[in-house]
mmCIF file with all atom_site columns, C-alpha atoms and ligand atoms in Angstrom:
data_model
loop_
_atom_site.group_PDB
_atom_site.id
_atom_site.type_symbol
_atom_site.label_atom_id
_atom_site.label_alt_id
_atom_site.label_comp_id
_atom_site.label_asym_id
_atom_site.label_entity_id
_atom_site.label_seq_id
_atom_site.pdbx_PDB_ins_code
_atom_site.Cartn_x
_atom_site.Cartn_y
_atom_site.Cartn_z
_atom_site.occupancy
_atom_site.B_iso_or_equiv
_atom_site.pdbx_formal_charge
_atom_site.auth_seq_id
_atom_site.auth_comp_id
_atom_site.auth_asym_id
_atom_site.auth_atom_id
_atom_site.pdbx_PDB_model_num
ATOM   1   C  CA  . UNK A 1 1   ? 0.000  0.000  0.000   1.00 55.00 ? 22  UNK A CA  1
ATOM   2   C  CA  . UNK A 1 2   ? 1.359  3.286  -1.266  1.00 83.00 ? 23  UNK A CA  1
ATOM   3   C  CA  . UNK A 1 3   ? 0.010  5.391  1.615   1.00 90.00 ? 24  UNK A CA  1
ATOM   4   C  CA  . UNK A 1 4   ? 1.565  3.210  4.298   1.00 91.00 ? 25  UNK A CA  1
ATOM   5   C  CA  . UNK A 1 5   ? 5.136  3.908  3.235   1.00 91.00 ? 26  UNK A CA  1
ATOM   6   C  CA  . UNK A 1 6   ? 4.314  7.581  2.813   1.00 91.00 ? 27  UNK A CA  1
ATOM   7   C  CA  . UNK A 1 7   ? 2.852  7.723  6.319   1.00 94.00 ? 28  UNK A CA  1
ATOM   8   C  CA  . UNK A 1 8   ? 6.086  6.142  7.594   1.00 93.00 ? 29  UNK A CA  1
ATOM   9   C  CA  . UNK A 1 9   ? 8.094  8.799  5.805   1.00 92.00 ? 30  UNK A CA  1
ATOM   10  C  CA  . UNK A 1 10  ? 5.982  11.598 7.308   1.00 93.00 ? 31  UNK A CA  1
ATOM   11  C  CA  . UNK A 1 11  ? 6.472  10.108 10.774  1.00 93.00 ? 32  UNK A CA  1
ATOM   12  C  CA  . UNK A 1 12  ? 10.236 9.918  10.236  1.00 91.00 ? 33  UNK A CA  1
ATOM   13  C  CA  . UNK A 1 13  ? 10.341 13.549 9.202   1.00 90.00 ? 34  UNK A CA  1
ATOM   14  C  CA  . UNK A 1 14  ? 8.091  14.643 12.080  1.00 91.00 ? 35  UNK A CA  1
ATOM   15  C  CA  . UNK A 1 15  ? 10.200 12.738 14.605  1.00 88.00 ? 36  UNK A CA  1
ATOM   16  C  CA  . UNK A 1 16  ? 13.228 14.811 13.661  1.00 88.00 ? 37  UNK A CA  1
ATOM   17  C  CA  . UNK A 1 17  ? 11.428 17.922 14.874  1.00 84.00 ? 38  UNK A CA  1
ATOM   18  C  CA  . UNK A 1 18  ? 10.047 16.569 18.107  1.00 83.00 ? 39  UNK A CA  1
ATOM   19  C  CA  . UNK A 1 19  ? 12.254 17.037 21.187  1.00 79.00 ? 40  UNK A CA  1
ATOM   20  C  CA  . UNK A 1 20  ? 13.089 13.650 22.636  1.00 74.00 ? 41  UNK A CA  1
ATOM   21  C  CA  . UNK A 1 21  ? 12.342 14.643 26.236  1.00 72.00 ? 42  UNK A CA  1
ATOM   22  C  CA  . UNK A 1 22  ? 8.975  12.857 26.017  1.00 67.00 ? 43  UNK A CA  1
ATOM   23  C  CA  . UNK A 1 23  ? 7.271  15.880 27.503  1.00 74.00 ? 44  UNK A CA  1
ATOM   24  C  CA  . UNK A 1 24  ? 6.165  17.481 24.293  1.00 77.00 ? 45  UNK A CA  1
ATOM   25  C  CA  . UNK A 1 25  ? 2.857  16.580 22.815  1.00 85.00 ? 46  UNK A CA  1
ATOM   26  C  CA  . UNK A 1 26  ? 2.500  16.822 19.062  1.00 90.00 ? 47  UNK A CA  1
ATOM   27  C  CA  . UNK A 1 27  ? -0.860 18.300 18.153  1.00 93.00 ? 48  UNK A CA  1
ATOM   28  C  CA  . UNK A 1 28  ? -0.818 18.438 14.390  1.00 93.00 ? 49  UNK A CA  1
ATOM   29  C  CA  . UNK A 1 29  ? 1.317  17.403 11.499  1.00 95.00 ? 50  UNK A CA  1
ATOM   30  C  CA  . UNK A 1 30  ? 0.311  19.264 8.374   1.00 95.00 ? 51  UNK A CA  1
ATOM   31  C  CA  . UNK A 1 31  ? 1.357  17.938 4.990   1.00 95.00 ? 52  UNK A CA  1
ATOM   32  C  CA  . UNK A 1 32  ? 0.866  19.151 1.460   1.00 92.00 ? 53  UNK A CA  1
ATOM   33  C  CA  . UNK A 1 33  ? 0.101  16.491 -1.077  1.00 90.00 ? 54  UNK A CA  1
ATOM   34  C  CA  . UNK A 1 34  ? 0.025  17.151 -4.801  1.00 88.00 ? 55  UNK A CA  1
ATOM   35  C  CA  . UNK A 1 35  ? -3.135 16.008 -6.535  1.00 86.00 ? 56  UNK A CA  1
ATOM   36  C  CA  . UNK A 1 36  ? -1.090 14.093 -9.084  1.00 84.00 ? 57  UNK A CA  1
ATOM   37  C  CA  . UNK A 1 37  ? 0.754  12.090 -6.457  1.00 84.00 ? 58  UNK A CA  1
ATOM   38  C  CA  . UNK A 1 38  ? -2.162 9.621  -6.353  1.00 82.00 ? 59  UNK A CA  1
ATOM   39  C  CA  . UNK A 1 39  ? -2.271 9.722  -2.587  1.00 87.00 ? 60  UNK A CA  1
ATOM   40  C  CA  . UNK A 1 40  ? -5.686 9.310  -1.019  1.00 89.00 ? 61  UNK A CA  1
ATOM   41  C  CA  . UNK A 1 41  ? -5.851 11.713 1.949   1.00 92.00 ? 62  UNK A CA  1
ATOM   42  C  CA  . UNK A 1 42  ? -8.279 9.516  3.937   1.00 93.00 ? 63  UNK A CA  1
ATOM   43  C  CA  . UNK A 1 43  ? -6.115 6.491  3.489   1.00 93.00 ? 64  UNK A CA  1
ATOM   44  C  CA  . UNK A 1 44  ? -2.989 8.430  4.431   1.00 94.00 ? 65  UNK A CA  1
ATOM   45  C  CA  . UNK A 1 45  ? -4.636 9.684  7.635   1.00 95.00 ? 66  UNK A CA  1
ATOM   46  C  CA  . UNK A 1 46  ? -5.716 6.157  8.472   1.00 95.00 ? 67  UNK A CA  1
ATOM   47  C  CA  . UNK A 1 47  ? -2.186 4.780  8.030   1.00 95.00 ? 68  UNK A CA  1
ATOM   48  C  CA  . UNK A 1 48  ? -0.708 7.642  10.030  1.00 96.00 ? 69  UNK A CA  1
ATOM   49  C  CA  . UNK A 1 49  ? -3.105 7.003  12.935  1.00 95.00 ? 70  UNK A CA  1
ATOM   50  C  CA  . UNK A 1 50  ? -2.318 3.300  12.854  1.00 94.00 ? 71  UNK A CA  1
ATOM   51  C  CA  . UNK A 1 51  ? 1.454  3.852  12.872  1.00 94.00 ? 72  UNK A CA  1
ATOM   52  C  CA  . UNK A 1 52  ? 1.799  6.479  15.588  1.00 93.00 ? 73  UNK A CA  1
ATOM   53  C  CA  . UNK A 1 53  ? 0.295  4.161  18.236  1.00 87.00 ? 74  UNK A CA  1
ATOM   54  C  CA  . UNK A 1 54  ? 2.990  4.177  20.893  1.00 78.00 ? 75  UNK A CA  1
ATOM   55  C  CA  . UNK A 1 55  ? 5.449  6.623  19.426  1.00 83.00 ? 76  UNK A CA  1
ATOM   56  C  CA  . UNK A 1 56  ? 6.126  10.156 20.615  1.00 85.00 ? 77  UNK A CA  1
ATOM   57  C  CA  . UNK A 1 57  ? 3.664  11.331 17.994  1.00 90.00 ? 78  UNK A CA  1
ATOM   58  C  CA  . UNK A 1 58  ? 0.822  9.573  19.754  1.00 89.00 ? 79  UNK A CA  1
ATOM   59  C  CA  . UNK A 1 59  ? -2.405 11.556 19.557  1.00 90.00 ? 80  UNK A CA  1
ATOM   60  C  CA  . UNK A 1 60  ? -1.171 13.835 16.782  1.00 94.00 ? 81  UNK A CA  1
ATOM   61  C  CA  . UNK A 1 61  ? -3.589 14.658 14.017  1.00 95.00 ? 82  UNK A CA  1
ATOM   62  C  CA  . UNK A 1 62  ? -2.480 14.492 10.419  1.00 96.00 ? 83  UNK A CA  1
ATOM   63  C  CA  . UNK A 1 63  ? -3.885 17.273 8.280   1.00 95.00 ? 84  UNK A CA  1
ATOM   64  C  CA  . UNK A 1 64  ? -3.607 16.736 4.549   1.00 94.00 ? 85  UNK A CA  1
ATOM   65  C  CA  . UNK A 1 65  ? -3.798 19.711 2.218   1.00 92.00 ? 86  UNK A CA  1
ATOM   66  C  CA  . UNK A 1 66  ? -4.233 18.891 -1.427  1.00 89.00 ? 87  UNK A CA  1
ATOM   67  C  CA  . UNK A 1 67  ? -2.262 20.992 -3.875  1.00 88.00 ? 88  UNK A CA  1
ATOM   68  C  CA  . UNK A 1 68  ? -3.682 21.287 -7.378  1.00 89.00 ? 89  UNK A CA  1
ATOM   69  C  CA  . UNK A 1 69  ? -1.484 20.402 -10.305 1.00 88.00 ? 90  UNK A CA  1
ATOM   70  C  CA  . UNK A 1 70  ? 0.049  23.587 -11.648 1.00 91.00 ? 91  UNK A CA  1
ATOM   71  C  CA  . UNK A 1 71  ? 1.654  23.927 -15.050 1.00 92.00 ? 92  UNK A CA  1
ATOM   72  C  CA  . UNK A 1 72  ? 3.699  26.659 -16.666 1.00 95.00 ? 93  UNK A CA  1
ATOM   73  C  CA  . UNK A 1 73  ? 3.253  27.275 -20.379 1.00 96.00 ? 94  UNK A CA  1
ATOM   74  C  CA  . UNK A 1 74  ? 6.455  27.145 -22.394 1.00 95.00 ? 95  UNK A CA  1
ATOM   75  C  CA  . UNK A 1 75  ? 4.918  29.260 -25.153 1.00 96.00 ? 96  UNK A CA  1
ATOM   76  C  CA  . UNK A 1 76  ? 3.360  32.158 -23.248 1.00 97.00 ? 97  UNK A CA  1
ATOM   77  C  CA  . UNK A 1 77  ? 4.606  31.763 -19.678 1.00 96.00 ? 98  UNK A CA  1
ATOM   78  C  CA  . UNK A 1 78  ? 1.120  31.583 -18.207 1.00 96.00 ? 99  UNK A CA  1
ATOM   79  C  CA  . UNK A 1 79  ? 0.679  29.524 -15.059 1.00 95.00 ? 100 UNK A CA  1
ATOM   80  C  CA  . UNK A 1 80  ? -2.511 27.469 -14.737 1.00 92.00 ? 101 UNK A CA  1
ATOM   81  C  CA  . UNK A 1 81  ? -3.947 25.039 -12.241 1.00 91.00 ? 102 UNK A CA  1
ATOM   82  C  CA  . UNK A 1 82  ? -5.308 22.002 -13.993 1.00 84.00 ? 103 UNK A CA  1
ATOM   83  C  CA  . UNK A 1 83  ? -7.931 19.536 -12.868 1.00 77.00 ? 104 UNK A CA  1
ATOM   84  C  CA  . UNK A 1 84  ? -6.935 16.494 -14.848 1.00 72.00 ? 105 UNK A CA  1
ATOM   85  C  CA  . UNK A 1 85  ? -3.921 14.948 -16.454 1.00 69.00 ? 106 UNK A CA  1
ATOM   86  C  CA  . UNK A 1 86  ? -4.463 16.473 -19.881 1.00 75.00 ? 107 UNK A CA  1
ATOM   87  C  CA  . UNK A 1 87  ? -1.791 19.132 -19.639 1.00 81.00 ? 108 UNK A CA  1
ATOM   88  C  CA  . UNK A 1 88  ? -2.457 22.338 -21.491 1.00 85.00 ? 109 UNK A CA  1
ATOM   89  C  CA  . UNK A 1 89  ? -2.155 26.042 -20.987 1.00 92.00 ? 110 UNK A CA  1
ATOM   90  C  CA  . UNK A 1 90  ? -5.467 27.654 -20.043 1.00 90.00 ? 111 UNK A CA  1
ATOM   91  C  CA  . UNK A 1 91  ? -4.515 30.924 -21.702 1.00 94.00 ? 112 UNK A CA  1
ATOM   92  C  CA  . UNK A 1 92  ? -3.208 30.000 -25.146 1.00 96.00 ? 113 UNK A CA  1
ATOM   93  C  CA  . UNK A 1 93  ? -4.147 26.299 -25.160 1.00 91.00 ? 114 UNK A CA  1
ATOM   94  C  CA  . UNK A 1 94  ? -0.620 25.224 -25.983 1.00 93.00 ? 115 UNK A CA  1
ATOM   95  C  CA  . UNK A 1 95  ? 0.221  21.710 -24.881 1.00 88.00 ? 116 UNK A CA  1
ATOM   96  C  CA  . UNK A 1 96  ? 3.855  22.683 -24.329 1.00 92.00 ? 117 UNK A CA  1
ATOM   97  C  CA  . UNK A 1 97  ? 3.710  23.042 -20.581 1.00 89.00 ? 118 UNK A CA  1
ATOM   98  C  CA  . UNK A 1 98  ? 5.883  21.882 -17.742 1.00 90.00 ? 119 UNK A CA  1
ATOM   99  C  CA  . UNK A 1 99  ? 4.603  20.668 -14.433 1.00 86.00 ? 120 UNK A CA  1
ATOM   100 C  CA  . UNK A 1 100 ? 5.685  23.048 -11.672 1.00 87.00 ? 121 UNK A CA  1
ATOM   101 C  CA  . UNK A 1 101 ? 3.499  21.811 -8.801  1.00 84.00 ? 122 UNK A CA  1
ATOM   102 C  CA  . UNK A 1 102 ? 1.246  18.881 -8.134  1.00 80.00 ? 123 UNK A CA  1
ATOM   103 C  CA  . UNK A 1 103 ? 3.228  15.748 -7.428  1.00 78.00 ? 124 UNK A CA  1
ATOM   104 C  CA  . UNK A 1 104 ? 4.928  16.700 -4.215  1.00 78.00 ? 125 UNK A CA  1
ATOM   105 C  CA  . UNK A 1 105 ? 4.604  15.563 -0.673  1.00 82.00 ? 126 UNK A CA  1
ATOM   106 C  CA  . UNK A 1 106 ? 5.815  18.040 1.893   1.00 85.00 ? 127 UNK A CA  1
ATOM   107 C  CA  . UNK A 1 107 ? 5.598  18.267 5.644   1.00 88.00 ? 128 UNK A CA  1
ATOM   108 C  CA  . UNK A 1 108 ? 4.872  21.962 6.075   1.00 88.00 ? 129 UNK A CA  1
ATOM   109 C  CA  . UNK A 1 109 ? 4.082  22.375 9.744   1.00 89.00 ? 130 UNK A CA  1
ATOM   110 C  CA  . UNK A 1 110 ? 4.304  20.514 13.009  1.00 88.00 ? 131 UNK A CA  1
ATOM   111 C  CA  . UNK A 1 111 ? 2.546  21.953 16.021  1.00 89.00 ? 132 UNK A CA  1
ATOM   112 C  CA  . UNK A 1 112 ? 4.011  20.954 19.355  1.00 85.00 ? 133 UNK A CA  1
ATOM   113 C  CA  . UNK A 1 113 ? 2.534  21.726 22.746  1.00 82.00 ? 134 UNK A CA  1
ATOM   114 C  CA  . UNK A 1 114 ? 5.338  22.078 25.261  1.00 70.00 ? 135 UNK A CA  1
HETATM 115 ZN ZN1 . ZN  B 2 .   ? 0.231  29.527 -22.948 1.00 56.69 ? 213 ZN  B ZN1 1
#
């Protein structure tokens, strides 16, 4: 399962930011997930909850923000957000575009109560 290994990766990243004194409680871990990464947010949250069981992240809530796919047009320089995988520029309809956002996974914020 794709989401399981991603949840593990998020936990590894989050752990690097949590002080190891065991006194801090992690409230939220916020991640940005590109729409084209094929990650199902519900499934990712489920895996995260299952994996944090007895770790120092116990009780933390994973918040998944979906980032639309964004392309930049090579012909006119316009930047568009696209809904599907047919890449084209919304301004001049050129199909010469490069993907600039949309397949990333990023931990953007970790809120710790200490
Ligand atoms: Zn264009």
